[in-house]
Amino acid sequence: MKTLYVKTYGCQMNAYDSAKMADLLAPLGYATIDAPEGADMVILNTCHIREKAVEKVYSELGRLRGLKAKKARDGGRMVLAVAGCVGQAEGAEIVAREPAVDLVVGPQSYHRLPEMIARTARAGGHALETDFPALEKFDSLPAPASSTVSAFLTVQEGCNKFCTFCVVPYTRGSEQSRPAEAILREARQLADKGARELVLLGQNVNAYDADGWSLAKLCDALSNVQGIERIRYTTSHPRDMADDLIAAHGSNKKLMPYLHLPVQSGSDAVLEAMNRQHSADDYRRQIDRVRKVRPDIALTSDFIVGFPGESDSDFEATLQLVRDIGYATAFSFKYSKRPGTPASTMRKQVGEEVKTARLDALQKLLLSQQHAFDDSQIGKIQPVLFEKTARETGQIMGRTPYQQPVHVIAQPSLIGSVADVRIERRTANSLHGTLA
Ligand code: SAH
Ligand code: SF4
Ligand code: F3S
């Protein structure tokens, strides 16, 4: 028996890929452990989206170099692999900078890991695979060995949008949709292993388009899979919010009232410079259409502050958009210069202090909206899908249809099922209630 430690950075698609890598290596005798010390193989599944994310990877590699040397002194061998988006973007630099790295694979080529491990064991040196055979990858992945109650399922990969700040089109390749058939098969396998909720993943998941299947049609088919109670999807792009998908939020009872639709900025000038290809009012109209069919829908977004050229009034337009929409929760980031992207060489970069002040102001507003949204649930009864035991003894954790975590004192036997909960109070990041 050999041991494998996988550390995941970045988005949910990386989390999905990490689980797949573990499934792929299990037949080679690797059992997953939850710390790198003494492991026979370590995979860092990395994220390139912001500079800080990349720095974390290099400092972790430094630490692993030490662990690898110790393992060698003890007469063993630790195979060190870098997967994910930093691997894709900086593969050659990684092996030059960190000779302890044996293998580098990109997000579309990790299905070749077993063969690469064998190759380096035979011939020594390092191996590097950063092609983009996305669909070949999916065809070569094994069936899921286990599942959580809420399971990720990647249905779409890559991005053709080329927002001027973003590395994803370069690290994940162009937009590709998996055939519906393969997705339905994986959904049935996940349901057999205990999945009750599917979270459909894609960098542009609502751009899903495979042989005439739209995301709405896919959600309808998935809602007939035995055992599946809930369906969610993330992340969407405003330009791909098709009529049938909006309609599905009214007609498909298993499609949860939750939509993550990133807008990035409320200023038309900034949206244009970002190459988002829609205006702030286009976005407002999209939201109006969604709210018409599902007035209670929980809305979330991503925001970037301090994009090159963003003025005080541009930033004020973002705050105004947030006030107009009213979010359930949202993610916000300081603009981070990414090598090779058009925005990184734009003149008028915004200073760090201004970015910090804007991020603080935006996060304050978003947090007050999150609290208001959570507080609006207090006193109501909501169907909660229970996912796991919580750290606090005797409690189990589940989620409302709006994705809010709820803690309840109840039997762990409820995990995997939906029960009505009376919401009683809110703490910093969670709701608390009792079985109704
Ligand atoms: N496809 C999704 C986003 C994927 S990246 C979309 O188009 O909305 C996730 C988020 O990271 C983005 O929504 C953006 O808010 C943030 N992000 C991407 N590049 C960034 C950068 N260079 N600096 C700061 N935040 C960035
Ligand atoms: Fe990046 Fe834009 Fe593509 Fe989203 S749509 S992944 S932000 S390039
Ligand atoms: Fe990061 Fe790659 Fe996801 S850059 S956010 S891990 S697509």
Tab-separated table of C-alpha atoms and ligand atoms in Angstrom:
chain	number	residue	atom	x	y	z
A	1	MET	CA	0.000	0.000	0.000
A	2	LYS	CA	1.266	3.490	-0.937
A	3	THR	CA	0.031	6.824	0.355
A	4	LEU	CA	-1.144	9.876	-1.567
A	5	TYR	CA	-1.684	13.421	-0.324
A	6	VAL	CA	-3.544	15.879	-2.565
A	7	LYS	CA	-3.717	19.558	-1.686
A	8	THR	CA	-6.321	21.593	-3.546
A	9	TYR	CA	-6.231	25.314	-4.265
A	10	GLY	CA	-8.672	27.420	-6.293
A	11	CYS	CA	-12.153	26.720	-7.569
A	12	GLN	CA	-14.626	23.850	-7.296
A	13	MET	CA	-13.431	22.478	-10.621
A	14	ASN	CA	-10.073	21.864	-8.998
A	15	ALA	CA	-11.824	20.124	-6.089
A	16	TYR	CA	-13.581	17.858	-8.602
A	17	ASP	CA	-10.275	17.186	-10.395
A	18	SER	CA	-8.510	16.346	-7.115
A	19	ALA	CA	-11.117	13.707	-6.306
A	20	LYS	CA	-10.725	12.302	-9.821
A	21	MET	CA	-6.939	12.136	-9.486
A	22	ALA	CA	-7.322	10.177	-6.244
A	23	ASP	CA	-9.792	7.790	-7.965
A	24	LEU	CA	-7.352	7.416	-10.860
A	25	LEU	CA	-4.418	6.509	-8.602
A	26	ALA	CA	-6.332	4.177	-6.266
A	27	PRO	CA	-5.963	1.163	-8.629
A	28	LEU	CA	-2.167	1.736	-8.500
A	29	GLY	CA	-2.340	1.115	-4.765
A	30	TYR	CA	-2.407	4.698	-3.509
A	31	ALA	CA	-4.565	5.364	-0.453
A	32	THR	CA	-5.350	9.017	0.289
A	33	ILE	CA	-4.035	10.537	3.529
A	34	ASP	CA	-4.651	14.019	4.915
A	35	ALA	CA	-1.093	15.293	5.528
A	36	PRO	CA	2.020	15.267	3.297
A	37	GLU	CA	4.495	13.942	5.911
A	38	GLY	CA	5.869	10.608	4.749
A	39	ALA	CA	3.557	10.374	1.721
A	40	ASP	CA	4.711	8.332	-1.291
A	41	MET	CA	3.106	10.828	-3.606
A	42	VAL	CA	2.071	14.459	-3.161
A	43	ILE	CA	-0.014	16.376	-5.690
A	44	LEU	CA	-0.498	20.122	-5.450
A	45	ASN	CA	-3.580	20.971	-7.499
A	46	THR	CA	-2.895	24.637	-8.077
A	47	CYS	CA	-4.682	27.885	-8.956
A	48	HIS	CA	-3.319	30.688	-11.133
A	49	ILE	CA	-6.172	33.159	-10.801
A	50	ARG	CA	-4.453	35.718	-8.538
A	51	GLU	CA	-0.825	36.371	-7.668
A	52	LYS	CA	-1.300	35.373	-4.015
A	53	ALA	CA	-2.627	31.953	-5.011
A	54	VAL	CA	0.526	31.316	-7.047
A	55	GLU	CA	2.866	32.487	-4.263
A	56	LYS	CA	1.253	29.988	-1.896
A	57	VAL	CA	2.107	27.166	-4.296
A	58	TYR	CA	5.793	28.085	-4.483
A	59	SER	CA	6.126	28.389	-0.721
A	60	GLU	CA	4.395	25.018	-0.261
A	61	LEU	CA	6.806	23.481	-2.787
A	62	GLY	CA	9.714	24.722	-0.695
A	63	ARG	CA	8.301	22.952	2.360
A	64	LEU	CA	7.674	19.753	0.388
A	65	ARG	CA	11.274	19.755	-0.880
A	66	GLY	CA	12.307	19.250	2.754
A	67	LEU	CA	9.806	16.429	3.288
A	68	LYS	CA	10.946	14.750	0.099
A	69	ALA	CA	14.606	14.919	1.207
A	70	LYS	CA	13.665	13.420	4.567
A	71	LYS	CA	11.780	10.586	2.865
A	72	ALA	CA	14.872	9.886	0.717
A	73	ARG	CA	17.113	9.839	3.815
A	74	ASP	CA	14.737	7.257	5.266
A	75	GLY	CA	15.238	5.153	2.129
A	76	GLY	CA	11.913	5.971	0.433
A	77	ARG	CA	10.808	8.055	-2.546
A	78	MET	CA	8.226	10.818	-2.585
A	79	VAL	CA	6.830	11.587	-6.028
A	80	LEU	CA	6.047	15.293	-6.157
A	81	ALA	CA	3.516	16.449	-8.749
A	82	VAL	CA	2.142	19.865	-9.632
A	83	ALA	CA	-1.286	19.772	-11.265
A	84	GLY	CA	-3.821	22.462	-12.043
A	85	CYS	CA	-3.622	25.920	-13.520
A	86	VAL	CA	-0.132	26.950	-12.314
A	87	GLY	CA	1.146	23.705	-13.793
A	88	GLN	CA	-0.474	24.624	-17.080
A	89	ALA	CA	0.739	28.214	-17.107
A	90	GLU	CA	4.231	27.810	-15.666
A	91	GLY	CA	5.131	24.127	-16.093
A	92	ALA	CA	8.620	24.643	-17.504
A	93	GLU	CA	9.434	27.367	-14.955
A	94	ILE	CA	8.322	25.149	-12.082
A	95	VAL	CA	10.693	22.321	-12.948
A	96	ALA	CA	13.522	24.798	-13.533
A	97	ARG	CA	12.903	26.614	-10.246
A	98	GLU	CA	12.069	23.587	-8.103
A	99	PRO	CA	14.055	20.478	-9.140
A	100	ALA	CA	12.249	18.434	-6.474
A	101	VAL	CA	9.177	18.424	-8.751
A	102	ASP	CA	8.891	15.135	-10.664
A	103	LEU	CA	5.695	15.668	-12.637
A	104	VAL	CA	3.684	18.575	-13.998
A	105	VAL	CA	0.210	18.086	-15.463
A	106	GLY	CA	-2.329	20.617	-16.667
A	107	PRO	CA	-6.060	20.543	-15.847
A	108	GLN	CA	-6.868	18.732	-19.115
A	109	SER	CA	-4.091	16.146	-19.044
A	110	TYR	CA	-4.083	14.694	-15.514
A	111	HIS	CA	-5.634	11.425	-16.739
A	112	ARG	CA	-2.092	10.641	-17.967
A	113	LEU	CA	-0.682	10.640	-14.406
A	114	PRO	CA	-0.437	6.833	-14.011
A	115	GLU	CA	1.575	6.523	-17.201
A	116	MET	CA	3.773	9.506	-16.226
A	117	ILE	CA	4.499	8.026	-12.804
A	118	ALA	CA	5.600	4.793	-14.459
A	119	ARG	CA	7.736	6.696	-16.962
A	120	THR	CA	9.668	8.700	-14.341
A	121	ALA	CA	10.090	5.615	-12.137
A	122	ARG	CA	11.665	3.851	-15.138
A	123	ALA	CA	13.733	6.605	-16.664
A	124	GLY	CA	14.118	9.189	-13.862
A	125	GLY	CA	14.008	12.912	-14.627
A	126	HIS	CA	10.743	14.761	-14.754
A	127	ALA	CA	7.653	14.555	-16.980
A	128	LEU	CA	5.525	17.428	-18.209
A	129	GLU	CA	2.101	17.157	-19.891
A	130	THR	CA	0.148	20.310	-20.658
A	131	ASP	CA	-1.982	19.457	-23.705
A	132	PHE	CA	-5.705	20.216	-23.875
A	133	PRO	CA	-7.453	16.923	-24.686
A	134	ALA	CA	-10.440	17.801	-22.433
A	135	LEU	CA	-12.925	15.241	-23.720
A	136	GLU	CA	-10.315	12.464	-23.916
A	137	LYS	CA	-9.637	13.173	-20.251
A	138	PHE	CA	-13.253	12.637	-19.226
A	139	ASP	CA	-13.432	9.417	-21.255
A	140	SER	CA	-10.414	8.041	-19.410
A	141	LEU	CA	-11.532	8.825	-15.864
A	142	PRO	CA	-12.836	6.028	-13.640
A	143	ALA	CA	-16.324	5.962	-12.096
A	144	PRO	CA	-16.517	7.761	-8.724
A	145	ALA	CA	-15.444	5.457	-5.885
A	146	SER	CA	-17.547	7.361	-3.341
A	147	SER	CA	-19.667	10.483	-3.094
A	148	THR	CA	-20.560	13.222	-0.692
A	149	VAL	CA	-24.254	14.134	-0.213
A	150	SER	CA	-23.674	17.225	-2.329
A	151	ALA	CA	-21.480	16.160	-5.254
A	152	PHE	CA	-19.585	18.191	-7.827
A	153	LEU	CA	-19.998	17.106	-11.431
A	154	THR	CA	-18.001	18.915	-14.115
A	155	VAL	CA	-20.130	19.294	-17.249
A	156	GLN	CA	-18.259	22.029	-19.076
A	157	GLU	CA	-14.627	23.090	-19.257
A	158	GLY	CA	-12.713	26.087	-20.425
A	159	CYS	CA	-13.529	29.563	-21.559
A	160	ASN	CA	-13.639	31.520	-24.829
A	161	LYS	CA	-14.532	34.870	-23.293
A	162	PHE	CA	-11.055	36.325	-22.725
A	163	CYS	CA	-11.909	38.891	-20.084
A	164	THR	CA	-8.829	41.095	-20.093
A	165	PHE	CA	-7.896	40.341	-16.451
A	166	CYS	CA	-8.287	36.565	-16.506
A	167	VAL	CA	-5.962	33.574	-17.031
A	168	VAL	CA	-8.631	30.876	-17.298
A	169	PRO	CA	-8.849	30.763	-21.120
A	170	TYR	CA	-5.082	30.118	-21.135
A	171	THR	CA	-5.011	27.557	-18.325
A	172	ARG	CA	-8.172	25.571	-19.049
A	173	GLY	CA	-8.371	25.923	-22.810
A	174	SER	CA	-11.409	26.635	-24.962
A	175	GLU	CA	-15.056	25.934	-24.064
A	176	GLN	CA	-15.960	22.266	-24.278
A	177	SER	CA	-19.141	20.553	-23.154
A	178	ARG	CA	-19.247	16.915	-22.121
A	179	PRO	CA	-21.870	14.782	-23.885
A	180	ALA	CA	-25.144	14.606	-21.906
A	181	GLU	CA	-24.981	10.816	-21.999
A	182	ALA	CA	-21.669	10.732	-20.080
A	183	ILE	CA	-22.961	13.257	-17.539
A	184	LEU	CA	-26.146	11.265	-16.914
A	185	ARG	CA	-24.068	8.127	-16.413
A	186	GLU	CA	-21.828	9.860	-13.872
A	187	ALA	CA	-24.892	11.338	-12.129
A	188	ARG	CA	-26.395	7.857	-11.713
A	189	GLN	CA	-23.067	6.560	-10.352
A	190	LEU	CA	-22.893	9.450	-7.864
A	191	ALA	CA	-26.509	8.913	-6.782
A	192	ASP	CA	-25.741	5.201	-6.217
A	193	LYS	CA	-22.875	6.260	-3.945
A	194	GLY	CA	-25.146	8.533	-1.902
A	195	ALA	CA	-25.289	11.871	-3.749
A	196	ARG	CA	-28.594	13.680	-3.224
A	197	GLU	CA	-27.519	17.012	-4.707
A	198	LEU	CA	-25.550	17.647	-7.892
A	199	VAL	CA	-23.540	20.825	-8.327
A	200	LEU	CA	-22.879	21.093	-12.052
A	201	LEU	CA	-19.540	22.766	-12.674
A	202	GLY	CA	-18.005	24.734	-15.502
A	203	GLN	CA	-16.028	27.955	-15.902
A	204	ASN	CA	-18.982	29.020	-18.048
A	205	VAL	CA	-21.454	26.377	-17.068
A	206	ASN	CA	-24.434	28.114	-18.645
A	207	ALA	CA	-22.618	28.081	-21.999
A	208	TYR	CA	-23.149	24.307	-21.869
A	209	ASP	CA	-24.060	23.125	-25.373
A	210	ALA	CA	-23.612	19.515	-26.472
A	211	ASP	CA	-25.393	18.077	-29.506
A	212	GLY	CA	-28.399	20.338	-29.046
A	213	TRP	CA	-28.524	19.882	-25.272
A	214	SER	CA	-28.663	23.152	-23.328
A	215	LEU	CA	-27.979	23.414	-19.604
A	216	ALA	CA	-31.737	23.698	-18.972
A	217	LYS	CA	-32.404	20.464	-20.852
A	218	LEU	CA	-29.547	18.765	-19.003
A	219	CYS	CA	-30.971	19.893	-15.628
A	220	ASP	CA	-34.382	18.511	-16.603
A	221	ALA	CA	-32.881	15.127	-17.495
A	222	LEU	CA	-30.786	15.065	-14.318
A	223	SER	CA	-33.809	15.809	-12.177
A	224	ASN	CA	-35.179	12.390	-13.235
A	225	VAL	CA	-32.114	10.522	-11.953
A	226	GLN	CA	-33.232	8.289	-9.086
A	227	GLY	CA	-32.041	9.673	-5.732
A	228	ILE	CA	-31.204	13.201	-6.920
A	229	GLU	CA	-33.231	15.752	-4.957
A	230	ARG	CA	-31.445	18.981	-5.774
A	231	ILE	CA	-29.523	20.506	-8.660
A	232	ARG	CA	-27.297	23.580	-8.682
A	233	TYR	CA	-24.867	24.930	-11.260
A	234	THR	CA	-21.895	27.291	-11.133
A	235	THR	CA	-20.317	29.560	-12.504
A	236	SER	CA	-22.465	31.358	-15.039
A	237	HIS	CA	-21.727	34.240	-17.364
A	238	PRO	CA	-24.353	36.977	-17.911
A	239	ARG	CA	-24.008	36.636	-21.690
A	240	ASP	CA	-25.048	32.968	-21.597
A	241	MET	CA	-28.163	33.293	-19.412
A	242	ALA	CA	-30.512	31.716	-21.995
A	243	ASP	CA	-34.320	31.989	-21.911
A	244	ASP	CA	-34.815	28.259	-21.350
A	245	LEU	CA	-32.478	28.313	-18.333
A	246	ILE	CA	-34.337	31.230	-16.791
A	247	ALA	CA	-37.633	29.433	-17.464
A	248	ALA	CA	-36.241	26.273	-15.825
A	249	HIS	CA	-35.917	28.204	-12.558
A	250	GLY	CA	-39.704	28.457	-12.615
A	251	SER	CA	-40.537	24.962	-13.893
A	252	ASN	CA	-37.881	22.538	-12.608
A	253	LYS	CA	-38.681	21.886	-8.958
A	254	LYS	CA	-35.273	20.315	-8.291
A	255	LEU	CA	-33.370	23.305	-9.619
A	256	MET	CA	-32.519	25.281	-6.488
A	257	PRO	CA	-33.364	28.996	-6.171
A	258	TYR	CA	-29.742	30.082	-6.231
A	259	LEU	CA	-27.812	31.805	-9.007
A	260	HIS	CA	-24.145	32.753	-9.037
A	261	LEU	CA	-23.952	35.290	-11.858
A	262	PRO	CA	-20.698	37.277	-11.630
A	263	VAL	CA	-20.823	40.885	-12.826
A	264	GLN	CA	-17.322	42.063	-11.719
A	265	SER	CA	-18.173	45.780	-11.899
A	266	GLY	CA	-21.154	48.133	-12.073
A	267	SER	CA	-19.398	50.640	-14.345
A	268	ASP	CA	-19.946	50.400	-18.100
A	269	ALA	CA	-16.496	51.851	-18.797
A	270	VAL	CA	-14.835	49.202	-16.624
A	271	LEU	CA	-17.022	46.405	-18.024
A	272	GLU	CA	-15.953	47.472	-21.495
A	273	ALA	CA	-12.259	47.554	-20.556
A	274	MET	CA	-12.708	44.108	-18.998
A	275	ASN	CA	-14.203	42.821	-22.281
A	276	ARG	CA	-17.257	41.488	-20.454
A	277	GLN	CA	-19.382	42.400	-23.498
A	278	HIS	CA	-22.454	43.541	-21.586
A	279	SER	CA	-23.477	46.700	-19.746
A	280	ALA	CA	-24.531	47.122	-16.130
A	281	ASP	CA	-28.125	47.619	-17.295
A	282	ASP	CA	-28.004	44.422	-19.389
A	283	TYR	CA	-27.140	42.664	-16.137
A	284	ARG	CA	-29.939	44.400	-14.224
A	285	ARG	CA	-32.370	43.251	-16.929
A	286	GLN	CA	-31.136	39.652	-16.677
A	287	ILE	CA	-31.704	39.720	-12.938
A	288	ASP	CA	-35.206	41.169	-13.436
A	289	ARG	CA	-36.053	38.319	-15.799
A	290	VAL	CA	-34.807	35.705	-13.345
A	291	ARG	CA	-36.668	37.299	-10.458
A	292	LYS	CA	-39.872	37.350	-12.490
A	293	VAL	CA	-39.946	33.537	-12.607
A	294	ARG	CA	-38.364	33.000	-9.176
A	295	PRO	CA	-38.847	36.077	-6.941
A	296	ASP	CA	-37.164	34.458	-3.926
A	297	ILE	CA	-33.979	33.424	-5.788
A	298	ALA	CA	-30.712	33.920	-3.872
A	299	LEU	CA	-28.298	35.926	-6.002
A	300	THR	CA	-24.540	35.902	-5.734
A	301	SER	CA	-21.738	37.439	-7.762
A	302	ASP	CA	-18.001	38.018	-8.042
A	303	PHE	CA	-16.541	41.523	-8.009
A	304	ILE	CA	-13.123	42.929	-8.834
A	305	VAL	CA	-12.096	46.280	-7.354
A	306	GLY	CA	-9.179	48.353	-8.594
A	307	PHE	CA	-9.255	47.198	-12.209
A	308	PRO	CA	-6.877	49.443	-14.234
A	309	GLY	CA	-8.482	52.837	-14.832
A	310	GLU	CA	-11.271	52.319	-12.244
A	311	SER	CA	-12.145	55.814	-10.932
A	312	ASP	CA	-14.009	56.771	-7.767
A	313	SER	CA	-17.177	57.170	-9.787
A	314	ASP	CA	-16.695	53.788	-11.490
A	315	PHE	CA	-16.396	52.236	-8.058
A	316	GLU	CA	-19.468	54.139	-6.870
A	317	ALA	CA	-21.365	52.588	-9.819
A	318	THR	CA	-20.405	49.143	-8.484
A	319	LEU	CA	-21.732	50.034	-5.021
A	320	GLN	CA	-24.920	51.324	-6.634
A	321	LEU	CA	-25.384	48.103	-8.598
A	322	VAL	CA	-24.983	46.103	-5.394
A	323	ARG	CA	-27.581	48.292	-3.663
A	324	ASP	CA	-29.951	47.873	-6.612
A	325	ILE	CA	-29.656	44.080	-6.822
A	326	GLY	CA	-29.434	43.009	-3.178
A	327	TYR	CA	-27.210	39.920	-2.931
A	328	ALA	CA	-27.547	36.898	-0.674
A	329	THR	CA	-23.766	36.641	-0.569
A	330	ALA	CA	-20.878	37.467	-2.917
A	331	PHE	CA	-17.143	37.174	-3.485
A	332	SER	CA	-14.950	40.222	-4.006
A	333	PHE	CA	-11.293	40.561	-4.872
A	334	LYS	CA	-8.631	43.183	-5.445
A	335	TYR	CA	-7.539	43.218	-9.067
A	336	SER	CA	-4.366	41.139	-9.416
A	337	LYS	CA	-2.031	41.584	-12.397
A	338	ARG	CA	-1.700	38.314	-14.276
A	339	PRO	CA	1.217	37.746	-16.664
A	340	GLY	CA	0.203	37.561	-20.304
A	341	THR	CA	-3.252	39.114	-19.876
A	342	PRO	CA	-4.112	42.396	-21.631
A	343	ALA	CA	-5.064	44.218	-18.397
A	344	SER	CA	-1.633	43.609	-16.868
A	345	THR	CA	-0.043	46.081	-19.289
A	346	MET	CA	-2.811	48.714	-19.178
A	347	ARG	CA	-1.410	52.093	-18.065
A	348	LYS	CA	-3.432	53.600	-15.134
A	349	GLN	CA	-2.977	50.699	-12.670
A	350	VAL	CA	-4.757	51.442	-9.370
A	351	GLY	CA	-2.654	51.805	-6.209
A	352	GLU	CA	-2.749	49.239	-3.416
A	353	GLU	CA	-4.196	51.633	-0.819
A	354	VAL	CA	-7.102	52.559	-3.055
A	355	LYS	CA	-7.787	48.901	-3.768
A	356	THR	CA	-7.794	48.118	-0.052
A	357	ALA	CA	-10.196	50.951	0.759
A	358	ARG	CA	-12.562	49.974	-2.052
A	359	LEU	CA	-12.514	46.305	-1.119
A	360	ASP	CA	-13.328	47.186	2.502
A	361	ALA	CA	-16.246	49.391	1.482
A	362	LEU	CA	-17.640	46.804	-0.916
A	363	GLN	CA	-17.270	43.918	1.519
A	364	LYS	CA	-18.984	45.894	4.245
A	365	LEU	CA	-21.975	46.512	1.992
A	366	LEU	CA	-22.074	42.879	0.816
A	367	LEU	CA	-21.854	41.564	4.369
A	368	SER	CA	-24.757	43.742	5.472
A	369	GLN	CA	-26.796	42.360	2.573
A	370	GLN	CA	-25.804	38.806	3.495
A	371	HIS	CA	-26.902	39.334	7.071
A	372	ALA	CA	-30.176	40.885	5.919
A	373	PHE	CA	-30.810	37.918	3.618
A	374	ASP	CA	-29.994	35.388	6.344
A	375	ASP	CA	-32.071	37.265	8.918
A	376	SER	CA	-35.057	37.216	6.570
A	377	GLN	CA	-35.126	33.424	7.064
A	378	ILE	CA	-35.493	33.611	10.833
A	379	GLY	CA	-38.893	32.311	11.915
A	380	LYS	CA	-39.435	30.489	8.610
A	381	ILE	CA	-39.517	26.758	7.942
A	382	GLN	CA	-37.122	25.620	5.212
A	383	PRO	CA	-36.392	22.202	3.720
A	384	VAL	CA	-32.771	21.430	4.625
A	385	LEU	CA	-30.650	18.781	2.915
A	386	PHE	CA	-28.353	17.404	5.612
A	387	GLU	CA	-24.764	16.850	4.462
A	388	LYS	CA	-22.554	15.974	7.444
A	389	THR	CA	-21.979	16.100	11.165
A	390	ALA	CA	-20.802	19.478	12.379
A	391	ARG	CA	-17.839	20.075	14.629
A	392	GLU	CA	-20.037	20.995	17.568
A	393	THR	CA	-21.108	17.738	19.194
A	394	GLY	CA	-24.615	16.559	18.531
A	395	GLN	CA	-25.180	18.890	15.588
A	396	ILE	CA	-25.605	18.120	11.945
A	397	MET	CA	-25.101	20.563	9.076
A	398	GLY	CA	-27.259	21.008	6.027
A	399	ARG	CA	-28.275	23.685	3.555
A	400	THR	CA	-31.442	25.559	2.721
A	401	PRO	CA	-32.533	25.774	-0.923
A	402	TYR	CA	-30.712	29.133	-0.898
A	403	GLN	CA	-27.411	27.394	-0.063
A	404	GLN	CA	-27.227	28.803	3.471
A	405	PRO	CA	-25.562	26.472	5.980
A	406	VAL	CA	-27.864	25.465	8.857
A	407	HIS	CA	-26.857	23.709	12.075
A	408	VAL	CA	-29.418	21.559	13.886
A	409	ILE	CA	-29.274	19.229	16.883
A	410	ALA	CA	-30.534	15.982	15.355
A	411	GLN	CA	-29.638	12.361	14.632
A	412	PRO	CA	-26.816	11.795	12.103
A	413	SER	CA	-29.180	9.287	10.442
A	414	LEU	CA	-30.816	12.325	8.813
A	415	ILE	CA	-27.664	12.943	6.761
A	416	GLY	CA	-28.526	12.403	3.111
A	417	SER	CA	-32.151	13.410	3.490
A	418	VAL	CA	-34.231	16.562	3.390
A	419	ALA	CA	-36.144	17.631	6.513
A	420	ASP	CA	-38.067	20.762	7.429
A	421	VAL	CA	-36.228	23.038	9.837
A	422	ARG	CA	-37.529	26.053	11.704
A	423	ILE	CA	-34.777	28.702	11.401
A	424	GLU	CA	-34.227	30.342	14.776
A	425	ARG	CA	-31.062	32.419	14.767
A	426	ARG	CA	-27.952	33.440	12.879
A	427	THR	CA	-24.326	33.366	13.981
A	428	ALA	CA	-21.424	34.839	11.971
A	429	ASN	CA	-21.534	32.369	9.094
A	430	SER	CA	-24.383	30.001	9.764
A	431	LEU	CA	-28.061	29.664	10.620
A	432	HIS	CA	-29.330	27.552	13.497
A	433	GLY	CA	-32.689	25.882	13.884
A	434	THR	CA	-34.739	22.943	15.116
A	435	LEU	CA	-36.523	20.179	13.246
A	436	ALA	CA	-40.044	21.378	12.458
B	1	SAH	N1	-16.017	32.299	-15.327
B	1	SAH	C1	-16.336	33.041	-14.190
B	1	SAH	C2	-15.179	33.354	-13.265
B	1	SAH	C3	-14.036	32.425	-13.059
B	1	SAH	S1	-12.688	33.116	-12.142
B	1	SAH	C4	-16.941	34.367	-14.672
B	1	SAH	O1	-16.728	34.785	-15.761
B	1	SAH	O2	-17.584	34.993	-13.896
B	1	SAH	C5	-13.434	33.509	-10.587
B	1	SAH	C6	-13.364	34.940	-10.219
B	1	SAH	O3	-12.057	35.334	-9.940
B	1	SAH	C7	-13.830	35.898	-11.284
B	1	SAH	O4	-15.219	36.004	-11.343
B	1	SAH	C8	-13.171	37.190	-10.852
B	1	SAH	O5	-14.002	37.920	-9.988
B	1	SAH	C9	-11.939	36.721	-10.108
B	1	SAH	N2	-10.725	37.017	-10.874
B	1	SAH	C10	-10.353	36.486	-12.053
B	1	SAH	N3	-9.195	37.043	-12.464
B	1	SAH	C11	-8.828	37.944	-11.526
B	1	SAH	C12	-7.734	38.845	-11.379
B	1	SAH	N4	-6.795	38.955	-12.314
B	1	SAH	N5	-7.695	39.627	-10.272
B	1	SAH	C13	-8.654	39.536	-9.332
B	1	SAH	N6	-9.716	38.708	-9.409
B	1	SAH	C14	-9.801	37.919	-10.499
B	2	SF4	FE1	-12.254	34.371	-16.871
B	2	SF4	FE2	-13.989	35.914	-18.121
B	2	SF4	FE3	-13.732	33.375	-18.812
B	2	SF4	FE4	-14.854	34.010	-16.493
B	2	SF4	S1	-15.654	34.499	-18.526
B	2	SF4	S2	-13.326	32.425	-16.845
B	2	SF4	S3	-13.678	35.784	-15.874
B	2	SF4	S4	-12.187	34.954	-19.049
B	3	F3S	FE1	-7.918	28.865	-10.297
B	3	F3S	FE2	-7.780	27.466	-12.476
B	3	F3S	FE3	-9.988	27.437	-11.043
B	3	F3S	S1	-6.900	29.450	-12.163
B	3	F3S	S2	-10.008	29.461	-10.166
B	3	F3S	S3	-8.035	26.680	-10.415
B	3	F3S	S4	-9.845	27.415	-13.247
